[in-house]
Amino acid sequence: MTVRDDAAGATGTAPGAAPVVDVRAAAVAWEELFRAQVAIMRRLQRDPIWDRVSLREYDVLFTLSRAPEGLRLRDLGESSLLSQPSLSRMVERLEEAGWVRRAPAAGDGRGVVVGLTADGAALQREVGRRHVQAIAHYVGGALDAAQLAALTDVAGALRAAQPGIADLDRADDVAGHVPGGS
C-alpha cells in the first residue's frame, strides 16, 4: 500500500499495483466518524435509562447476552474499552448486584468464565429496548434507510479489515516522515 499526503494518483492505481491511500481523505473521514460517534454517545449517556446500570456496565451485559455460554474474562475484555483491572472490578460489581456469575473455565484452573444471570438477562433486555429506541431516534433521525445501510457497510468493512492490516511500523519514522509521503 502506498500512502500519499494528497489525492494525486489516488484514482489512477495500475492493475496489480498496491492501492494508494490519500492521507488527508482518510483523516477527514475518520474525524467525521469519530466526532459523530462522540456527539451521539454524549446524548446517549444523558438518557435517563442509566439509573440502574451505567452505559459501560450495559455494554458488558449486552456483550454477554450474545454469548449464552458466557465468555472468558480476557475475551470479554477484547470487546470492551476497559482495561483488564477495570473490567475485573466491574465484573465484581455486576456479580454483587446479581447480574453476572463467574465460574472457573473448564479445563483451565486460572481462566474465569463470565455469564449473565436471569436477572442480568432481564435487565439487559429492559435497558436494551429503551437504548435501541434512543439509538433509532439519534441515528435514524439523521439518516435515511440508504444512508443507514451504507453506514452499516462502511463500519462493518472497517472493523472486519483491521485484523488483516499490519500495525504501523514507526521504526523508520524517527523524524516524523511517513514513508511514501511528501
mmCIF file of C-alpha atoms in Angstrom:
data_model
loop_
_atom_site.group_PDB
_atom_site.id
_atom_site.type_symbol
_atom_site.label_atom_id
_atom_site.label_comp_id
_atom_site.label_asym_id
_atom_site.label_seq_id
_atom_site.Cartn_x
_atom_site.Cartn_y
_atom_site.Cartn_z
ATOM 1 C CA MET A 1 0.000 0.000 0.000
ATOM 2 C CA THR A 2 1.233 3.463 -0.865
ATOM 3 C CA VAL A 3 0.407 6.382 1.410
ATOM 4 C CA ARG A 4 0.196 9.874 -0.042
ATOM 5 C CA ASP A 5 -0.380 13.195 1.645
ATOM 6 C CA ASP A 6 -2.543 14.318 -1.262
ATOM 7 C CA ALA A 7 -5.086 12.816 -3.585
ATOM 8 C CA ALA A 8 -2.781 12.842 -6.624
ATOM 9 C CA GLY A 9 -2.794 9.416 -8.161
ATOM 10 C CA ALA A 10 -5.417 8.101 -5.741
ATOM 11 C CA THR A 11 -7.702 7.013 -8.554
ATOM 12 C CA GLY A 12 -5.009 6.050 -11.041
ATOM 13 C CA THR A 13 -3.799 2.804 -9.469
ATOM 14 C CA ALA A 14 -2.489 0.439 -12.120
ATOM 15 C CA PRO A 15 -3.848 -3.120 -12.161
ATOM 16 C CA GLY A 16 -1.842 -5.266 -9.747
ATOM 17 C CA ALA A 17 -0.256 -2.238 -8.059
ATOM 18 C CA ALA A 18 -0.699 -1.546 -4.369
ATOM 19 C CA PRO A 19 -3.632 0.754 -3.662
ATOM 20 C CA VAL A 20 -2.880 4.391 -2.967
ATOM 21 C CA VAL A 21 -4.234 5.890 0.253
ATOM 22 C CA ASP A 22 -4.998 9.592 0.465
ATOM 23 C CA VAL A 23 -3.870 10.504 3.993
ATOM 24 C CA ARG A 24 -5.980 13.647 4.216
ATOM 25 C CA ALA A 25 -9.141 11.930 2.966
ATOM 26 C CA ALA A 26 -8.636 9.073 5.447
ATOM 27 C CA ALA A 27 -8.058 11.542 8.296
ATOM 28 C CA VAL A 28 -11.122 13.651 7.410
ATOM 29 C CA ALA A 29 -13.324 10.550 7.140
ATOM 30 C CA TRP A 30 -12.056 9.255 10.495
ATOM 31 C CA GLU A 31 -12.607 12.641 12.184
ATOM 32 C CA GLU A 32 -16.191 12.806 10.907
ATOM 33 C CA LEU A 33 -16.935 9.260 12.067
ATOM 34 C CA PHE A 34 -15.220 9.758 15.434
ATOM 35 C CA ARG A 35 -16.836 13.123 16.188
ATOM 36 C CA ALA A 36 -20.276 11.839 15.155
ATOM 37 C CA GLN A 37 -19.801 8.877 17.488
ATOM 38 C CA VAL A 38 -18.729 11.152 20.357
ATOM 39 C CA ALA A 39 -21.703 13.501 19.830
ATOM 40 C CA ILE A 40 -24.182 10.612 19.795
ATOM 41 C CA MET A 41 -22.530 8.857 22.759
ATOM 42 C CA ARG A 42 -22.808 12.045 24.813
ATOM 43 C CA ARG A 43 -26.521 12.202 24.052
ATOM 44 C CA LEU A 44 -26.963 8.509 24.827
ATOM 45 C CA GLN A 45 -25.142 8.917 28.150
ATOM 46 C CA ARG A 46 -27.603 11.634 29.174
ATOM 47 C CA ASP A 47 -30.527 9.254 28.619
ATOM 48 C CA PRO A 48 -32.321 8.568 31.927
ATOM 49 C CA ILE A 49 -32.314 4.792 31.301
ATOM 50 C CA TRP A 50 -28.917 4.584 33.039
ATOM 51 C CA ASP A 51 -30.428 4.795 36.513
ATOM 52 C CA ARG A 52 -29.737 1.143 37.475
ATOM 53 C CA VAL A 53 -26.743 0.386 35.282
ATOM 54 C CA SER A 54 -24.149 2.600 33.572
ATOM 55 C CA LEU A 55 -23.643 2.619 29.822
ATOM 56 C CA ARG A 56 -20.331 0.754 30.267
ATOM 57 C CA GLU A 57 -21.934 -1.828 32.525
ATOM 58 C CA TYR A 58 -24.719 -2.232 29.979
ATOM 59 C CA ASP A 59 -22.103 -2.813 27.277
ATOM 60 C CA VAL A 60 -20.756 -5.744 29.315
ATOM 61 C CA LEU A 61 -24.283 -7.119 29.837
ATOM 62 C CA PHE A 62 -25.035 -6.712 26.118
ATOM 63 C CA THR A 63 -21.818 -8.470 25.107
ATOM 64 C CA LEU A 64 -22.614 -11.338 27.466
ATOM 65 C CA SER A 65 -26.175 -11.544 26.104
ATOM 66 C CA ARG A 66 -24.651 -12.541 22.762
ATOM 67 C CA ALA A 67 -22.671 -15.370 24.396
ATOM 68 C CA PRO A 68 -25.149 -17.741 26.091
ATOM 69 C CA GLU A 69 -22.330 -19.990 27.366
ATOM 70 C CA GLY A 70 -20.512 -16.978 28.815
ATOM 71 C CA LEU A 71 -17.148 -15.531 27.894
ATOM 72 C CA ARG A 72 -13.702 -15.818 29.353
ATOM 73 C CA LEU A 73 -12.782 -12.606 31.093
ATOM 74 C CA ARG A 74 -9.999 -11.935 28.557
ATOM 75 C CA ASP A 75 -12.457 -12.390 25.631
ATOM 76 C CA LEU A 76 -14.919 -10.047 27.312
ATOM 77 C CA GLY A 77 -12.052 -7.563 27.655
ATOM 78 C CA GLU A 78 -11.277 -7.716 23.936
ATOM 79 C CA SER A 79 -14.720 -6.339 23.140
ATOM 80 C CA SER A 80 -14.510 -3.625 25.788
ATOM 81 C CA LEU A 81 -12.645 -0.349 26.031
ATOM 82 C CA LEU A 82 -11.915 -1.022 29.681
ATOM 83 C CA SER A 83 -8.517 -2.085 30.959
ATOM 84 C CA GLN A 84 -8.327 -5.588 32.407
ATOM 85 C CA PRO A 85 -8.215 -4.368 36.053
ATOM 86 C CA SER A 86 -11.186 -2.030 35.467
ATOM 87 C CA LEU A 87 -13.140 -4.816 33.783
ATOM 88 C CA SER A 88 -12.364 -7.211 36.633
ATOM 89 C CA ARG A 89 -13.657 -4.685 39.179
ATOM 90 C CA MET A 90 -16.762 -4.034 37.066
ATOM 91 C CA VAL A 91 -17.490 -7.767 36.805
ATOM 92 C CA GLU A 92 -17.162 -7.992 40.601
ATOM 93 C CA ARG A 93 -19.717 -5.174 40.999
ATOM 94 C CA LEU A 94 -22.073 -6.765 38.464
ATOM 95 C CA GLU A 95 -21.749 -10.089 40.289
ATOM 96 C CA GLU A 96 -22.506 -8.429 43.642
ATOM 97 C CA ALA A 97 -25.619 -6.882 42.061
ATOM 98 C CA GLY A 98 -26.691 -10.368 40.918
ATOM 99 C CA TRP A 99 -26.455 -9.623 37.187
ATOM 100 C CA VAL A 100 -23.490 -11.839 36.228
ATOM 101 C CA ARG A 101 -21.928 -15.023 37.524
ATOM 102 C CA ARG A 102 -18.300 -16.049 37.415
ATOM 103 C CA ALA A 103 -17.140 -19.635 37.195
ATOM 104 C CA PRO A 104 -13.820 -21.394 36.581
ATOM 105 C CA ALA A 105 -13.180 -22.144 32.915
ATOM 106 C CA ALA A 106 -13.452 -25.836 32.101
ATOM 107 C CA GLY A 107 -10.013 -27.417 31.824
ATOM 108 C CA ASP A 108 -8.191 -24.246 32.873
ATOM 109 C CA GLY A 109 -7.552 -23.629 36.548
ATOM 110 C CA ARG A 110 -6.698 -19.957 36.007
ATOM 111 C CA GLY A 111 -9.388 -18.964 33.497
ATOM 112 C CA VAL A 112 -12.688 -17.397 34.508
ATOM 113 C CA VAL A 113 -15.911 -17.526 32.501
ATOM 114 C CA VAL A 114 -18.443 -14.728 32.997
ATOM 115 C CA GLY A 115 -22.106 -15.171 32.106
ATOM 116 C CA LEU A 116 -25.417 -13.432 32.648
ATOM 117 C CA THR A 117 -27.761 -14.454 35.433
ATOM 118 C CA ALA A 118 -31.512 -14.498 34.781
ATOM 119 C CA ASP A 119 -31.773 -11.090 36.500
ATOM 120 C CA GLY A 120 -28.898 -9.756 34.387
ATOM 121 C CA ALA A 121 -30.524 -11.006 31.185
ATOM 122 C CA ALA A 122 -33.828 -9.389 32.165
ATOM 123 C CA LEU A 123 -32.095 -6.087 32.946
ATOM 124 C CA GLN A 124 -30.177 -6.214 29.672
ATOM 125 C CA ARG A 125 -33.403 -6.756 27.686
ATOM 126 C CA GLU A 126 -35.249 -3.983 29.561
ATOM 127 C CA VAL A 127 -32.482 -1.408 29.177
ATOM 128 C CA GLY A 128 -31.666 -2.674 25.677
ATOM 129 C CA ARG A 129 -35.180 -1.987 24.369
ATOM 130 C CA ARG A 130 -35.010 1.592 25.592
ATOM 131 C CA HIS A 131 -31.413 2.033 24.419
ATOM 132 C CA VAL A 132 -32.304 0.878 20.896
ATOM 133 C CA GLN A 133 -35.163 3.388 20.837
ATOM 134 C CA ALA A 134 -32.687 6.170 21.688
ATOM 135 C CA ILE A 135 -30.254 4.969 19.004
ATOM 136 C CA ALA A 136 -33.078 4.908 16.468
ATOM 137 C CA HIS A 137 -34.000 8.449 17.494
ATOM 138 C CA TYR A 138 -30.485 9.912 17.212
ATOM 139 C CA VAL A 139 -29.107 7.858 14.320
ATOM 140 C CA GLY A 140 -32.297 7.032 12.441
ATOM 141 C CA GLY A 141 -33.430 10.618 12.894
ATOM 142 C CA ALA A 142 -30.378 11.799 10.957
ATOM 143 C CA LEU A 143 -30.070 9.171 8.204
ATOM 144 C CA ASP A 144 -32.466 7.662 5.682
ATOM 145 C CA ALA A 145 -32.622 3.910 5.003
ATOM 146 C CA ALA A 146 -29.973 4.014 2.255
ATOM 147 C CA GLN A 147 -27.581 6.009 4.459
ATOM 148 C CA LEU A 148 -28.122 3.606 7.371
ATOM 149 C CA ALA A 149 -27.293 0.677 5.079
ATOM 150 C CA ALA A 150 -24.199 2.473 3.759
ATOM 151 C CA LEU A 151 -23.027 3.312 7.292
ATOM 152 C CA THR A 152 -23.507 -0.308 8.335
ATOM 153 C CA ASP A 153 -21.496 -1.499 5.321
ATOM 154 C CA VAL A 154 -18.681 1.009 5.845
ATOM 155 C CA ALA A 155 -18.388 0.448 9.601
ATOM 156 C CA GLY A 156 -18.512 -3.324 9.106
ATOM 157 C CA ALA A 157 -15.807 -3.158 6.444
ATOM 158 C CA LEU A 158 -13.580 -1.031 8.678
ATOM 159 C CA ARG A 159 -13.937 -3.430 11.596
ATOM 160 C CA ALA A 160 -13.566 -6.587 9.501
ATOM 161 C CA ALA A 161 -10.418 -5.300 7.778
ATOM 162 C CA GLN A 162 -8.473 -4.483 10.939
ATOM 163 C CA PRO A 163 -7.052 -7.965 11.625
ATOM 164 C CA GLY A 164 -5.584 -8.032 8.108
ATOM 165 C CA ILE A 165 -3.887 -4.634 8.330
ATOM 166 C CA ALA A 166 -0.443 -4.772 9.902
ATOM 167 C CA ASP A 167 0.397 -2.464 12.772
ATOM 168 C CA LEU A 168 2.031 0.738 11.587
ATOM 169 C CA ASP A 169 5.831 0.394 11.687
ATOM 170 C CA ARG A 170 7.252 3.632 13.031
ATOM 171 C CA ALA A 171 10.880 2.430 13.124
ATOM 172 C CA ASP A 172 11.753 4.497 10.048
ATOM 173 C CA ASP A 173 9.609 7.424 11.164
ATOM 174 C CA VAL A 174 12.065 8.998 13.601
ATOM 175 C CA ALA A 175 11.754 12.490 12.156
ATOM 176 C CA GLY A 176 8.004 12.305 11.553
ATOM 177 C CA HIS A 177 8.478 11.269 7.916
ATOM 178 C CA VAL A 178 5.764 8.986 6.565
ATOM 179 C CA PRO A 179 7.236 6.564 4.000
ATOM 180 C CA GLY A 180 5.779 7.344 0.573
ATOM 181 C CA GLY A 181 4.531 10.734 1.719
ATOM 182 C CA SER A 182 5.821 14.168 0.822
#
